[in-house]
XYZ file of C-alpha atoms in Angstrom:
388
model
C 18.429 25.412 105.632
C 16.901 26.982 102.517
C 19.707 25.469 100.406
C 19.135 22.045 101.987
C 15.369 22.185 101.496
C 15.735 23.399 97.907
C 18.561 21.239 96.574
C 18.858 18.253 98.931
C 16.008 15.752 98.633
C 15.634 12.096 99.430
C 16.787 10.092 102.430
C 18.501 12.452 104.884
C 20.174 9.547 106.693
C 22.014 8.543 103.501
C 23.099 12.158 102.969
C 24.460 12.176 106.541
C 26.301 8.873 106.031
C 27.866 10.138 102.800
C 28.976 13.385 104.466
C 30.557 11.513 107.391
C 32.379 9.128 105.036
C 33.660 12.082 102.993
C 35.001 13.836 106.129
C 36.671 10.608 107.249
C 38.084 10.223 103.740
C 39.753 13.633 103.821
C 41.319 12.898 107.230
C 42.480 9.374 106.325
C 43.817 10.287 102.876
C 45.738 13.310 104.191
C 47.355 11.099 106.816
C 48.227 8.254 104.443
C 49.683 10.092 101.406
C 52.988 11.068 103.017
C 55.066 8.406 101.238
C 53.319 9.054 97.922
C 53.942 12.785 98.241
C 57.653 12.317 98.996
C 58.016 9.897 96.120
C 56.403 12.035 93.397
C 55.922 15.606 94.699
C 58.879 16.274 96.946
C 56.810 15.903 100.091
C 53.973 18.205 99.000
C 51.023 16.432 100.637
C 48.751 19.414 99.947
C 48.835 18.622 96.225
C 47.184 15.223 96.720
C 44.869 16.503 99.441
C 43.635 19.353 97.227
C 43.149 16.966 94.299
C 41.195 14.546 96.498
C 38.974 17.296 97.916
C 38.223 18.578 94.392
C 37.270 15.046 93.297
C 34.958 14.711 96.321
C 33.342 18.101 95.642
C 32.747 17.157 91.988
C 31.369 13.816 93.217
C 28.894 15.600 95.490
C 27.866 17.753 92.520
C 27.222 14.620 90.460
C 25.261 13.129 93.342
C 23.025 16.202 93.550
C 22.448 16.161 89.788
C 21.735 12.403 89.753
C 19.194 12.596 92.576
C 17.397 15.462 90.833
C 16.595 13.200 87.871
C 13.466 11.072 88.226
C 14.724 7.514 88.642
C 12.409 6.251 85.888
C 14.642 7.969 83.309
C 17.525 5.714 84.386
C 15.704 2.831 82.704
C 16.499 4.332 79.280
C 19.864 5.683 80.388
C 20.893 2.147 81.377
C 20.552 0.998 77.765
C 22.821 3.734 76.455
C 25.312 3.198 79.299
C 25.484 -0.557 78.694
C 25.884 -0.211 74.916
C 28.661 2.328 75.552
C 30.453 0.344 78.251
C 30.885 -2.855 76.186
C 33.028 -1.278 73.414
C 34.886 0.715 76.090
C 35.728 -2.524 77.932
C 36.988 -4.030 74.677
C 39.040 -0.910 73.966
C 40.513 -1.051 77.466
C 41.592 -4.671 77.034
C 43.315 -3.841 73.751
C 44.765 -0.366 74.275
C 44.198 0.497 77.948
C 46.907 1.795 80.281
C 48.744 -1.274 81.589
C 49.703 -1.366 85.270
C 50.876 -4.619 86.902
C 49.841 -6.645 83.832
C 46.299 -5.260 84.095
C 44.684 -3.147 81.388
C 41.928 -1.484 83.396
C 42.224 2.196 82.564
C 41.652 4.573 79.711
C 43.130 8.052 79.889
C 40.596 10.871 79.446
C 42.049 13.465 77.039
C 42.544 17.098 78.120
C 42.218 16.492 81.897
C 44.646 13.533 81.706
C 42.590 11.596 84.258
C 42.598 7.791 84.230
C 39.171 6.228 83.853
C 38.440 2.660 84.935
C 35.847 1.465 82.423
C 34.647 -1.311 84.733
C 33.178 1.403 87.019
C 30.858 2.514 84.221
C 30.092 -1.110 83.312
C 29.123 -1.962 86.914
C 26.683 0.905 87.184
C 25.270 0.269 83.704
C 24.748 -3.465 84.226
C 22.984 -3.065 87.585
C 20.619 -0.454 86.119
C 20.033 -2.587 83.020
C 19.251 -5.701 85.075
C 16.748 -3.705 87.140
C 15.140 -2.546 83.880
C 14.898 -6.030 82.312
C 13.649 -7.723 85.474
C 10.963 -5.101 86.044
C 9.746 -5.297 82.437
C 9.592 -9.097 82.335
C 7.855 -9.815 85.645
C 4.900 -11.418 83.828
C 7.216 -13.961 82.154
C 9.868 -13.999 84.887
C 9.843 -17.804 85.311
C 10.212 -18.418 81.581
C 13.666 -19.559 80.465
C 13.557 -18.140 76.940
C 11.635 -14.911 77.556
C 13.271 -13.822 80.827
C 16.409 -15.736 81.761
C 18.276 -15.734 78.423
C 17.950 -11.956 77.779
C 19.150 -11.308 81.356
C 21.968 -13.851 81.324
C 23.622 -12.568 78.131
C 24.597 -9.045 79.353
C 25.773 -10.451 82.702
C 28.106 -12.975 81.071
C 29.285 -10.483 78.452
C 30.166 -7.634 80.842
C 31.692 -9.868 83.536
C 33.618 -11.796 80.867
C 35.136 -8.590 79.476
C 36.135 -7.367 82.949
C 37.548 -10.717 84.098
C 40.898 -10.862 82.212
C 42.193 -7.656 83.814
C 40.194 -7.483 87.051
C 39.048 -10.763 88.559
C 37.785 -9.269 91.848
C 35.560 -6.681 90.148
C 34.152 -9.315 87.771
C 33.435 -11.702 90.663
C 31.772 -8.978 92.755
C 29.647 -7.779 89.842
C 28.645 -11.361 89.008
C 27.611 -11.945 92.643
C 25.650 -8.680 92.725
C 23.882 -9.659 89.507
C 22.877 -13.011 91.022
C 21.457 -11.248 94.096
C 19.432 -8.864 91.922
C 18.147 -11.782 89.834
C 17.157 -13.693 92.976
C 15.263 -10.681 94.360
C 13.736 -10.185 90.894
C 12.177 -13.702 91.153
C 14.275 -15.465 88.517
C 13.891 -19.231 88.884
C 16.477 -20.527 91.372
C 17.530 -23.414 89.128
C 18.366 -20.928 86.367
C 20.471 -18.885 88.804
C 22.331 -22.044 89.864
C 22.915 -22.902 86.213
C 24.351 -19.420 85.664
C 26.729 -19.985 88.579
C 27.814 -23.213 86.911
C 28.376 -21.410 83.603
C 30.414 -18.733 85.393
C 32.612 -21.247 87.200
C 33.055 -23.256 83.992
C 34.070 -20.153 82.041
C 36.591 -19.236 84.745
C 38.120 -22.734 84.690
C 38.479 -22.595 80.889
C 40.186 -19.194 81.114
C 42.533 -20.503 83.794
C 43.479 -23.496 81.646
C 44.119 -21.194 78.683
C 46.175 -18.874 80.871
C 48.209 -21.749 82.279
C 49.008 -23.154 78.858
C 49.698 -19.723 77.374
C 50.508 -17.099 80.068
C 50.727 -14.313 77.466
C 46.985 -14.584 76.838
C 46.092 -14.224 80.535
C 49.045 -12.628 82.359
C 46.968 -11.845 85.470
C 46.491 -15.531 86.274
C 49.877 -15.649 87.986
C 48.872 -12.716 90.209
C 45.583 -14.407 91.161
C 47.350 -17.646 92.084
C 50.027 -15.800 94.064
C 47.449 -13.875 96.112
C 45.524 -17.037 96.969
C 48.726 -18.863 97.926
C 49.765 -15.921 100.103
C 46.379 -15.843 101.836
C 46.393 -19.586 102.549
C 49.974 -19.405 103.863
C 51.534 -21.343 101.008
C 53.315 -18.348 99.498
C 56.713 -16.978 100.448
C 57.210 -14.699 103.436
C 57.987 -11.739 101.174
C 54.719 -12.256 99.291
C 52.812 -11.857 102.585
C 54.283 -8.386 103.145
C 51.025 -6.437 102.669
C 49.033 -8.565 105.106
C 51.795 -8.458 107.716
C 52.084 -4.664 107.591
C 48.303 -4.320 107.828
C 48.290 -6.567 110.908
C 50.986 -4.426 112.519
C 48.937 -1.282 111.826
C 45.832 -2.827 113.411
C 47.691 -4.271 116.399
C 49.530 -1.053 117.244
C 46.302 0.947 117.005
C 44.300 -1.331 119.296
C 42.129 -0.451 121.155
C 41.931 3.378 121.113
C 44.208 4.274 118.188
C 47.164 6.630 117.853
C 45.053 9.619 116.923
C 44.597 11.437 113.584
C 47.894 11.618 111.687
C 49.631 9.260 114.118
C 50.063 6.318 111.769
C 53.528 4.857 111.316
C 52.579 1.940 109.067
C 51.621 4.370 106.301
C 55.356 4.427 105.579
C 55.446 0.662 105.011
C 52.030 -0.380 103.711
C 51.649 -0.469 99.919
C 48.786 1.826 98.838
C 47.750 2.918 102.357
C 45.599 5.663 100.792
C 43.468 3.241 98.738
C 43.542 -0.560 99.100
C 44.610 -0.566 102.772
C 43.109 2.689 104.020
C 40.941 0.778 106.490
C 44.091 -0.512 108.219
C 45.237 3.116 108.612
C 41.828 4.050 110.058
C 42.128 1.206 112.594
C 45.656 2.291 113.476
C 44.727 5.932 114.031
C 41.166 5.660 115.383
C 41.287 2.235 116.985
C 38.534 -0.315 117.347
C 35.883 2.369 117.852
C 36.796 4.050 114.569
C 36.768 0.744 112.700
C 33.345 -0.240 114.063
C 32.026 3.259 113.285
C 32.988 2.860 109.602
C 31.327 -0.566 109.414
C 28.177 0.868 110.996
C 28.040 3.684 108.423
C 28.054 1.185 105.557
C 25.479 -1.039 107.257
C 23.221 1.980 107.793
C 23.616 2.807 104.092
C 22.577 -0.737 103.178
C 19.589 -0.822 105.537
C 18.376 2.531 104.257
C 18.708 1.166 100.725
C 16.511 -1.791 101.719
C 13.966 0.561 103.257
C 13.893 2.719 100.109
C 13.445 -0.424 97.989
C 10.531 -1.595 100.150
C 8.801 1.800 99.864
C 9.198 2.149 96.101
C 5.958 1.771 94.186
C 7.618 0.242 91.107
C 9.716 -2.887 90.707
C 12.370 -0.960 88.782
C 12.906 1.474 91.664
C 13.091 -1.340 94.224
C 15.639 -3.354 92.228
C 17.645 -0.219 91.473
C 17.897 0.785 95.147
C 18.694 -2.684 96.474
C 21.137 -3.513 93.667
C 23.187 -0.325 93.932
C 23.248 -0.242 97.740
C 24.270 -3.908 97.915
C 27.023 -3.361 95.344
C 28.547 -0.436 97.290
C 28.358 -2.085 100.704
C 29.576 -5.449 99.363
C 32.654 -3.723 97.925
C 33.246 -1.944 101.243
C 33.044 -5.212 103.182
C 35.492 -6.888 100.790
C 37.969 -4.003 101.188
C 37.742 -4.127 104.990
C 38.011 -7.944 105.018
C 41.238 -7.681 102.991
C 42.654 -5.106 105.413
C 42.105 -7.405 108.410
C 43.358 -10.467 106.471
C 40.003 -12.238 106.225
C 40.151 -12.238 102.425
C 42.881 -12.377 99.750
C 44.157 -9.057 98.397
C 41.784 -7.761 95.718
C 42.776 -4.163 94.994
C 39.238 -2.893 95.641
C 39.021 0.658 97.067
C 36.861 1.562 100.068
C 33.880 3.426 98.523
C 33.896 7.180 99.233
C 36.901 6.824 101.573
C 39.862 5.643 99.500
C 41.708 8.190 97.395
C 40.553 7.907 93.823
C 39.292 9.667 90.761
C 36.465 8.464 88.575
C 35.734 5.597 91.012
C 34.520 8.181 93.543
C 32.410 9.862 90.861
C 30.666 6.636 89.890
C 30.082 5.841 93.564
C 28.474 9.269 93.982
C 26.338 8.693 90.883
C 25.152 5.353 92.303
C 24.199 6.986 95.616
C 22.508 9.823 93.726
C 20.341 7.272 91.880
C 19.386 5.610 95.186
C 18.431 9.046 96.524
C 16.365 9.649 93.388
C 14.319 6.541 94.169
C 13.988 7.750 97.764
C 12.929 11.249 96.678
C 10.200 9.889 94.407
C 8.931 7.543 97.131
C 8.838 10.409 99.650
C 6.894 12.547 97.179
C 4.366 9.747 96.670
C 3.939 9.345 100.451
C 3.403 13.100 100.805
C 0.721 13.088 98.100
C -1.050 10.184 99.823
C -0.994 12.028 103.156
C -2.288 15.241 101.584
C -5.067 13.334 99.837
C -6.023 11.659 103.106
C -6.107 15.006 104.899
C -8.373 16.489 102.190
C -10.752 13.535 102.438
C -10.916 13.892 106.220
């Protein structure tokens, strides 16, 4: 308990949710990496399990460090992070590791770990929007003084992510709109930004259709939509069909931990479709439990935002918590065939590398806001007791 009291501050419910998701992650990843292990490591599942556990432990370390920092410092950090992420996104588009016609990764020297630059850009943009909106509350309804400076980084970052990762760009754009709405930006300006975003996407699609070499991912986007709407070929619907089989065979009580059979057929069962494996092994109860954990995380984020004394802290907490839970809901919707395939991992559950670290950093920042709010409440109570 001394360790917890000394090093673990902030919302204890969020810490509990994160711990439960991490435990579930270890169980689900260990069960779903069998095919991957046989393909690349001669069946050595312990290699991937050990790597995943190390990544989670490092992530928890980053979370502890992030929540120790007073959240007000993230206002300045957001500037540096945004200015760093833009050239990194450009570098990724030009020289990034190309997988399935998508240049999303840079390779970190020495440790040889792939790094998805959009993860840094997401975190940086959300923090930067919270900073700008909090600083311009007095002119928040003004088009020139508030809307233009906020619109430019949103369009720039989302535009740089879009060519290689449509789903991430769309999710980040949506999150930005939510933050702007909560930050009291004029609704007609937000609607105009939606129009600009849709118009930009249509132009890119026309360019990609006329010259596929400039936008090679357009074919993948169209294929996924056609598959989802039932217009694609039967072979193209393979992922969704295997996910349905996993869910159906696990209903209602599941096959138990390690009992999945569809892990041998589902593409990326340890990342994109890990929720289908959870439903197969833990049944309906396990699936609902995971949804509840993310909803609790979101509601605690809202509570932290409402208790924060400063606008920056409120926007930071609500923006980051919405971004994480929104991504989780998209991943789970894909697994149950309510949404086209996006390639988004399930935060803190899917096997990953730097994506887990940035998720942990985001949660650490939310906890930093919570810690500061709790400290303020404690001071108020102590002052009240002294006065009495």
